[in-house]
Amino acid sequence: MSSVSVRLPAQRGELRDRHEDGHRLHHLLWRLGPGVRVCSSAVLGGGIGPRAWILNAQVPGGYPRLDPDRHLAEIAAAEGLTGPGAGLMTAADVAAYTTGHDGGVTATVTAGLGVRGWAAAPDDGRAPSFRPGTVNIVVTLPVALSDAALVNAVATVTEAKVQALLDAGLDCSGTPTDAVCVAAPEPGPDGGEPFAGPRSTWGARIARAVHTAVLAGARPAA
């Protein structure tokens, strides 16, 4: 039995703009509709579960709010979005997003690399702070993934991101606040594709799409 396949928004997301406190800002919006679930590290709607939409919102540098989840919910409400969703935040120019496509997989990236470094950094004793620069990655694919494969897909996205940053000549593995969303159809009785590692069929496609998009977004920072 083949995995469930539905038509997902294989585009780069809908670019929208808004005005907040004298700033003209942009956000990307995916209207996923029913029958889609997302595995995400998003500040709003993170985890694994059904999601009707994904929002990647730009905020000003020096972001002053301490409630990013509520802020994202406000933006979603202003767009008329209902149901559960996932919300990402970045100080990067969302209008400068980049995309990669491979075999039905679409990766959309906003790259803010002003604050970057290595994941395994020495403990300097300072409390972590919220800095919304971030590399945000949203991946959509047309086939269902099992729970394990969804988690594996996030790992594959991260591996491909780091590969692209190194290929761009950057001495880092990312920023302290990078976030990922992987959207796929809900699995049917077969449970979905069991693998999404970089040498599996769909994992390889995810990796190539993400590498293309991150490399294009990272090169201006190199």
PDB file of C-alpha atoms in Angstrom:
ATOM      1  CA  MET A   1       0.000   0.000   0.000  1.00  0.00           C
ATOM      2  CA  SER A   2       1.428   3.391  -0.932  1.00  0.00           C
ATOM      3  CA  SER A   3       1.653   6.301   1.465  1.00  0.00           C
ATOM      4  CA  VAL A   4      -1.106   8.878   1.597  1.00  0.00           C
ATOM      5  CA  SER A   5      -0.490  11.736  -0.818  1.00  0.00           C
ATOM      6  CA  VAL A   6      -2.348  15.043  -0.918  1.00  0.00           C
ATOM      7  CA  ARG A   7      -1.783  18.322  -2.658  1.00  0.00           C
ATOM      8  CA  LEU A   8       0.162  20.586  -0.339  1.00  0.00           C
ATOM      9  CA  PRO A   9       1.054  24.206  -1.056  1.00  0.00           C
ATOM     10  CA  ALA A  10       4.281  23.420  -2.897  1.00  0.00           C
ATOM     11  CA  GLN A  11       4.988  27.092  -3.393  1.00  0.00           C
ATOM     12  CA  ARG A  12       7.208  29.232  -1.232  1.00  0.00           C
ATOM     13  CA  GLY A  13       4.353  30.590   0.868  1.00  0.00           C
ATOM     14  CA  GLU A  14       2.247  33.698   0.392  1.00  0.00           C
ATOM     15  CA  LEU A  15       4.175  36.921   1.053  1.00  0.00           C
ATOM     16  CA  ARG A  16       2.116  39.391   3.092  1.00  0.00           C
ATOM     17  CA  ASP A  17       2.918  42.740   4.671  1.00  0.00           C
ATOM     18  CA  ARG A  18       1.735  44.652   7.706  1.00  0.00           C
ATOM     19  CA  HIS A  19       2.542  47.793   9.683  1.00  0.00           C
ATOM     20  CA  GLU A  20       3.545  47.657  13.361  1.00  0.00           C
ATOM     21  CA  ASP A  21       4.766  50.580  15.468  1.00  0.00           C
ATOM     22  CA  GLY A  22       5.875  52.542  12.418  1.00  0.00           C
ATOM     23  CA  HIS A  23       7.597  49.571  10.749  1.00  0.00           C
ATOM     24  CA  ARG A  24       6.565  47.973   7.466  1.00  0.00           C
ATOM     25  CA  LEU A  25       7.144  44.264   7.982  1.00  0.00           C
ATOM     26  CA  HIS A  26       6.531  41.094   6.015  1.00  0.00           C
ATOM     27  CA  HIS A  27       5.421  37.578   6.794  1.00  0.00           C
ATOM     28  CA  LEU A  28       5.113  34.366   4.830  1.00  0.00           C
ATOM     29  CA  LEU A  29       1.906  32.400   5.160  1.00  0.00           C
ATOM     30  CA  TRP A  30       1.091  28.801   4.250  1.00  0.00           C
ATOM     31  CA  ARG A  31      -2.617  27.930   4.323  1.00  0.00           C
ATOM     32  CA  LEU A  32      -2.337  24.165   4.704  1.00  0.00           C
ATOM     33  CA  GLY A  33      -5.981  23.250   5.108  1.00  0.00           C
ATOM     34  CA  PRO A  34      -7.224  19.991   6.615  1.00  0.00           C
ATOM     35  CA  GLY A  35      -5.363  16.683   6.572  1.00  0.00           C
ATOM     36  CA  VAL A  36      -1.882  18.067   7.180  1.00  0.00           C
ATOM     37  CA  ARG A  37       0.360  17.679  10.182  1.00  0.00           C
ATOM     38  CA  VAL A  38       3.545  19.502  11.058  1.00  0.00           C
ATOM     39  CA  CYS A  39       6.641  18.615  13.037  1.00  0.00           C
ATOM     40  CA  SER A  40       8.113  21.859  14.277  1.00  0.00           C
ATOM     41  CA  SER A  41      10.351  23.621  16.758  1.00  0.00           C
ATOM     42  CA  ALA A  42       8.259  26.782  16.277  1.00  0.00           C
ATOM     43  CA  VAL A  43       7.707  29.124  19.222  1.00  0.00           C
ATOM     44  CA  LEU A  44       3.959  28.898  18.533  1.00  0.00           C
ATOM     45  CA  GLY A  45       2.427  25.480  17.805  1.00  0.00           C
ATOM     46  CA  GLY A  46       5.656  23.503  18.065  1.00  0.00           C
ATOM     47  CA  GLY A  47       5.716  19.722  18.354  1.00  0.00           C
ATOM     48  CA  ILE A  48       3.948  17.174  16.143  1.00  0.00           C
ATOM     49  CA  GLY A  49       0.291  17.462  15.267  1.00  0.00           C
ATOM     50  CA  PRO A  50      -2.367  18.702  12.828  1.00  0.00           C
ATOM     51  CA  ARG A  51      -1.791  22.264  11.690  1.00  0.00           C
ATOM     52  CA  ALA A  52      -3.974  24.383   9.408  1.00  0.00           C
ATOM     53  CA  TRP A  53      -1.370  27.052   8.708  1.00  0.00           C
ATOM     54  CA  ILE A  54       2.267  28.102   9.126  1.00  0.00           C
ATOM     55  CA  LEU A  55       3.360  31.699   9.658  1.00  0.00           C
ATOM     56  CA  ASN A  56       6.926  33.034   9.401  1.00  0.00           C
ATOM     57  CA  ALA A  57       6.817  36.632  10.646  1.00  0.00           C
ATOM     58  CA  GLN A  58       9.406  39.366  10.448  1.00  0.00           C
ATOM     59  CA  VAL A  59       9.941  41.568  13.514  1.00  0.00           C
ATOM     60  CA  PRO A  60      12.192  44.600  13.983  1.00  0.00           C
ATOM     61  CA  GLY A  61      15.776  44.230  15.119  1.00  0.00           C
ATOM     62  CA  GLY A  62      16.095  44.644  18.872  1.00  0.00           C
ATOM     63  CA  TYR A  63      12.712  42.979  19.287  1.00  0.00           C
ATOM     64  CA  PRO A  64      11.321  44.263  22.623  1.00  0.00           C
ATOM     65  CA  ARG A  65       8.458  41.858  23.362  1.00  0.00           C
ATOM     66  CA  LEU A  66       8.780  38.924  25.754  1.00  0.00           C
ATOM     67  CA  ASP A  67       5.698  37.069  24.462  1.00  0.00           C
ATOM     68  CA  PRO A  68       6.533  36.010  20.881  1.00  0.00           C
ATOM     69  CA  ASP A  69       3.893  33.260  20.922  1.00  0.00           C
ATOM     70  CA  ARG A  70       1.137  35.756  21.725  1.00  0.00           C
ATOM     71  CA  HIS A  71       2.493  38.190  19.143  1.00  0.00           C
ATOM     72  CA  LEU A  72       2.384  35.487  16.450  1.00  0.00           C
ATOM     73  CA  ALA A  73      -1.164  34.577  17.484  1.00  0.00           C
ATOM     74  CA  GLU A  74      -2.154  38.234  17.035  1.00  0.00           C
ATOM     75  CA  ILE A  75      -0.693  38.307  13.516  1.00  0.00           C
ATOM     76  CA  ALA A  76      -2.493  35.057  12.684  1.00  0.00           C
ATOM     77  CA  ALA A  77      -5.797  36.435  13.982  1.00  0.00           C
ATOM     78  CA  ALA A  78      -5.363  39.577  11.866  1.00  0.00           C
ATOM     79  CA  GLU A  79      -5.000  37.292   8.823  1.00  0.00           C
ATOM     80  CA  GLY A  80      -8.235  35.536   9.739  1.00  0.00           C
ATOM     81  CA  LEU A  81      -6.468  32.243  10.396  1.00  0.00           C
ATOM     82  CA  THR A  82      -8.320  29.689  12.484  1.00  0.00           C
ATOM     83  CA  GLY A  83      -7.504  26.310  13.947  1.00  0.00           C
ATOM     84  CA  PRO A  84      -4.105  25.165  15.164  1.00  0.00           C
ATOM     85  CA  GLY A  85      -1.059  26.582  13.439  1.00  0.00           C
ATOM     86  CA  ALA A  86       2.696  26.979  13.750  1.00  0.00           C
ATOM     87  CA  GLY A  87       4.369  30.367  14.045  1.00  0.00           C
ATOM     88  CA  LEU A  88       8.013  31.297  13.471  1.00  0.00           C
ATOM     89  CA  MET A  89       9.677  34.657  14.036  1.00  0.00           C
ATOM     90  CA  THR A  90      12.746  36.352  12.570  1.00  0.00           C
ATOM     91  CA  ALA A  91      14.442  39.732  12.305  1.00  0.00           C
ATOM     92  CA  ALA A  92      15.650  38.783   8.819  1.00  0.00           C
ATOM     93  CA  ASP A  93      14.089  40.371   5.750  1.00  0.00           C
ATOM     94  CA  VAL A  94      11.304  37.895   5.053  1.00  0.00           C
ATOM     95  CA  ALA A  95      10.785  39.357   1.575  1.00  0.00           C
ATOM     96  CA  ALA A  96      14.279  38.078   0.719  1.00  0.00           C
ATOM     97  CA  TYR A  97      13.272  34.434   1.253  1.00  0.00           C
ATOM     98  CA  THR A  98      14.918  31.740  -0.853  1.00  0.00           C
ATOM     99  CA  THR A  99      13.541  28.408  -2.044  1.00  0.00           C
ATOM    100  CA  GLY A 100      14.707  24.984  -3.130  1.00  0.00           C
ATOM    101  CA  HIS A 101      12.718  22.288  -4.917  1.00  0.00           C
ATOM    102  CA  ASP A 102      13.432  18.601  -5.436  1.00  0.00           C
ATOM    103  CA  GLY A 103      11.080  15.790  -6.454  1.00  0.00           C
ATOM    104  CA  GLY A 104       7.938  17.354  -4.982  1.00  0.00           C
ATOM    105  CA  VAL A 105       9.653  18.779  -1.893  1.00  0.00           C
ATOM    106  CA  THR A 106       9.758  22.547  -1.398  1.00  0.00           C
ATOM    107  CA  ALA A 107      12.021  24.262   1.145  1.00  0.00           C
ATOM    108  CA  THR A 108      11.548  27.941   1.958  1.00  0.00           C
ATOM    109  CA  VAL A 109      14.226  29.730   3.975  1.00  0.00           C
ATOM    110  CA  THR A 110      14.615  33.117   5.609  1.00  0.00           C
ATOM    111  CA  ALA A 111      18.221  33.632   6.669  1.00  0.00           C
ATOM    112  CA  GLY A 112      19.248  36.067   9.369  1.00  0.00           C
ATOM    113  CA  LEU A 113      22.891  35.271  10.108  1.00  0.00           C
ATOM    114  CA  GLY A 114      24.047  38.336  12.007  1.00  0.00           C
ATOM    115  CA  VAL A 115      24.303  36.340  15.249  1.00  0.00           C
ATOM    116  CA  ARG A 116      25.793  32.962  14.402  1.00  0.00           C
ATOM    117  CA  GLY A 117      28.098  30.363  15.846  1.00  0.00           C
ATOM    118  CA  TRP A 118      28.545  26.685  16.634  1.00  0.00           C
ATOM    119  CA  ALA A 119      25.953  24.570  18.396  1.00  0.00           C
ATOM    120  CA  ALA A 120      28.492  23.056  20.839  1.00  0.00           C
ATOM    121  CA  ALA A 121      29.886  26.299  22.252  1.00  0.00           C
ATOM    122  CA  PRO A 122      31.638  26.690  25.621  1.00  0.00           C
ATOM    123  CA  ASP A 123      29.392  27.514  28.581  1.00  0.00           C
ATOM    124  CA  ASP A 124      30.113  31.159  29.392  1.00  0.00           C
ATOM    125  CA  GLY A 125      27.638  31.273  32.271  1.00  0.00           C
ATOM    126  CA  ARG A 126      25.318  33.784  30.657  1.00  0.00           C
ATOM    127  CA  ALA A 127      21.578  33.200  30.554  1.00  0.00           C
ATOM    128  CA  PRO A 128      20.269  32.595  27.033  1.00  0.00           C
ATOM    129  CA  SER A 129      18.410  35.485  25.464  1.00  0.00           C
ATOM    130  CA  PHE A 130      15.767  35.585  22.756  1.00  0.00           C
ATOM    131  CA  ARG A 131      17.342  36.920  19.564  1.00  0.00           C
ATOM    132  CA  PRO A 132      15.062  36.682  16.519  1.00  0.00           C
ATOM    133  CA  GLY A 133      17.733  36.753  13.785  1.00  0.00           C
ATOM    134  CA  THR A 134      17.418  33.065  12.914  1.00  0.00           C
ATOM    135  CA  VAL A 135      17.509  30.735   9.963  1.00  0.00           C
ATOM    136  CA  ASN A 136      13.885  29.650   9.610  1.00  0.00           C
ATOM    137  CA  ILE A 137      13.167  26.672   7.344  1.00  0.00           C
ATOM    138  CA  VAL A 138       9.729  25.512   6.214  1.00  0.00           C
ATOM    139  CA  VAL A 139       9.558  22.264   4.224  1.00  0.00           C
ATOM    140  CA  THR A 140       6.452  20.872   2.525  1.00  0.00           C
ATOM    141  CA  LEU A 141       6.280  17.432   0.957  1.00  0.00           C
ATOM    142  CA  PRO A 142       3.442  15.528  -0.726  1.00  0.00           C
ATOM    143  CA  VAL A 143       3.681  12.182   1.095  1.00  0.00           C
ATOM    144  CA  ALA A 144       2.845  11.190   4.657  1.00  0.00           C
ATOM    145  CA  LEU A 145       5.652  10.423   7.101  1.00  0.00           C
ATOM    146  CA  SER A 146       5.528   8.304  10.230  1.00  0.00           C
ATOM    147  CA  ASP A 147       6.216   9.993  13.580  1.00  0.00           C
ATOM    148  CA  ALA A 148       9.788   8.710  13.531  1.00  0.00           C
ATOM    149  CA  ALA A 149      10.296   9.866   9.941  1.00  0.00           C
ATOM    150  CA  LEU A 150       8.982  13.340  10.779  1.00  0.00           C
ATOM    151  CA  VAL A 151      11.569  13.657  13.535  1.00  0.00           C
ATOM    152  CA  ASN A 152      14.181  12.215  11.176  1.00  0.00           C
ATOM    153  CA  ALA A 153      13.175  14.828   8.577  1.00  0.00           C
ATOM    154  CA  VAL A 154      13.928  17.648  11.039  1.00  0.00           C
ATOM    155  CA  ALA A 155      17.369  16.124  11.641  1.00  0.00           C
ATOM    156  CA  THR A 156      17.923  15.873   7.873  1.00  0.00           C
ATOM    157  CA  VAL A 157      16.884  19.513   7.428  1.00  0.00           C
ATOM    158  CA  THR A 158      19.412  20.520  10.078  1.00  0.00           C
ATOM    159  CA  GLU A 159      22.231  18.485   8.539  1.00  0.00           C
ATOM    160  CA  ALA A 160      21.561  20.013   5.114  1.00  0.00           C
ATOM    161  CA  LYS A 161      21.437  23.513   6.636  1.00  0.00           C
ATOM    162  CA  VAL A 162      24.858  23.091   8.239  1.00  0.00           C
ATOM    163  CA  GLN A 163      26.294  21.670   5.002  1.00  0.00           C
ATOM    164  CA  ALA A 164      24.997  24.700   3.098  1.00  0.00           C
ATOM    165  CA  LEU A 165      26.397  27.172   5.645  1.00  0.00           C
ATOM    166  CA  LEU A 166      29.831  25.574   5.353  1.00  0.00           C
ATOM    167  CA  ASP A 167      29.573  25.504   1.555  1.00  0.00           C
ATOM    168  CA  ALA A 168      28.773  29.239   1.706  1.00  0.00           C
ATOM    169  CA  GLY A 169      32.064  29.782   3.521  1.00  0.00           C
ATOM    170  CA  LEU A 170      30.531  30.547   6.933  1.00  0.00           C
ATOM    171  CA  ASP A 171      32.292  29.274  10.056  1.00  0.00           C
ATOM    172  CA  CYS A 172      29.141  28.267  11.952  1.00  0.00           C
ATOM    173  CA  SER A 173      26.405  25.673  12.338  1.00  0.00           C
ATOM    174  CA  GLY A 174      23.607  28.242  12.521  1.00  0.00           C
ATOM    175  CA  THR A 175      22.191  30.814  14.942  1.00  0.00           C
ATOM    176  CA  PRO A 176      20.986  30.289  18.535  1.00  0.00           C
ATOM    177  CA  THR A 177      17.319  30.521  17.505  1.00  0.00           C
ATOM    178  CA  ASP A 178      17.003  28.609  14.223  1.00  0.00           C
ATOM    179  CA  ALA A 179      13.606  26.966  13.729  1.00  0.00           C
ATOM    180  CA  VAL A 180      12.197  24.238  11.464  1.00  0.00           C
ATOM    181  CA  CYS A 181       8.741  23.234  10.232  1.00  0.00           C
ATOM    182  CA  VAL A 182       8.139  20.081   8.191  1.00  0.00           C
ATOM    183  CA  ALA A 183       4.599  19.764   6.785  1.00  0.00           C
ATOM    184  CA  ALA A 184       3.264  16.513   5.342  1.00  0.00           C
ATOM    185  CA  PRO A 185      -0.098  14.790   4.889  1.00  0.00           C
ATOM    186  CA  GLU A 186      -1.485  12.886   7.843  1.00  0.00           C
ATOM    187  CA  PRO A 187      -0.672   9.180   7.472  1.00  0.00           C
ATOM    188  CA  GLY A 188      -3.260   6.616   6.528  1.00  0.00           C
ATOM    189  CA  PRO A 189      -3.493   2.980   7.620  1.00  0.00           C
ATOM    190  CA  ASP A 190       0.018   2.263   6.323  1.00  0.00           C
ATOM    191  CA  GLY A 191       1.486   4.711   8.821  1.00  0.00           C
ATOM    192  CA  GLY A 192       3.357   6.812   6.275  1.00  0.00           C
ATOM    193  CA  GLU A 193       6.869   6.644   4.891  1.00  0.00           C
ATOM    194  CA  PRO A 194       9.083   5.077   7.581  1.00  0.00           C
ATOM    195  CA  PHE A 195      12.347   6.879   6.786  1.00  0.00           C
ATOM    196  CA  ALA A 196      13.475  10.452   6.102  1.00  0.00           C
ATOM    197  CA  GLY A 197      17.218  10.225   6.637  1.00  0.00           C
ATOM    198  CA  PRO A 198      19.461  11.772   3.987  1.00  0.00           C
ATOM    199  CA  ARG A 199      19.913   8.508   2.051  1.00  0.00           C
ATOM    200  CA  SER A 200      16.210   7.621   1.973  1.00  0.00           C
ATOM    201  CA  THR A 201      14.164   8.670  -1.058  1.00  0.00           C
ATOM    202  CA  TRP A 202      12.275  11.508   0.606  1.00  0.00           C
ATOM    203  CA  GLY A 203      15.033  12.461   3.005  1.00  0.00           C
ATOM    204  CA  ALA A 204      17.449  12.922   0.107  1.00  0.00           C
ATOM    205  CA  ARG A 205      14.941  15.185  -1.621  1.00  0.00           C
ATOM    206  CA  ILE A 206      14.439  17.181   1.566  1.00  0.00           C
ATOM    207  CA  ALA A 207      18.207  17.542   2.004  1.00  0.00           C
ATOM    208  CA  ARG A 208      18.787  18.757  -1.548  1.00  0.00           C
ATOM    209  CA  ALA A 209      15.902  21.247  -1.415  1.00  0.00           C
ATOM    210  CA  VAL A 210      17.037  22.648   1.936  1.00  0.00           C
ATOM    211  CA  HIS A 211      20.686  22.835   0.860  1.00  0.00           C
ATOM    212  CA  THR A 212      19.722  24.812  -2.259  1.00  0.00           C
ATOM    213  CA  ALA A 213      17.567  27.280  -0.326  1.00  0.00           C
ATOM    214  CA  VAL A 214      19.962  27.804   2.589  1.00  0.00           C
ATOM    215  CA  LEU A 215      22.982  28.202   0.306  1.00  0.00           C
ATOM    216  CA  ALA A 216      21.193  30.883  -1.689  1.00  0.00           C
ATOM    217  CA  GLY A 217      20.176  32.713   1.477  1.00  0.00           C
ATOM    218  CA  ALA A 218      23.552  32.415   3.199  1.00  0.00           C
ATOM    219  CA  ARG A 219      25.776  33.611   0.371  1.00  0.00           C
ATOM    220  CA  PRO A 220      25.076  37.342   0.946  1.00  0.00           C
ATOM    221  CA  ALA A 221      26.294  36.901   4.545  1.00  0.00           C
ATOM    222  CA  ALA A 222      29.496  35.091   3.543  1.00  0.00           C
TER     223      ALA A 222
END
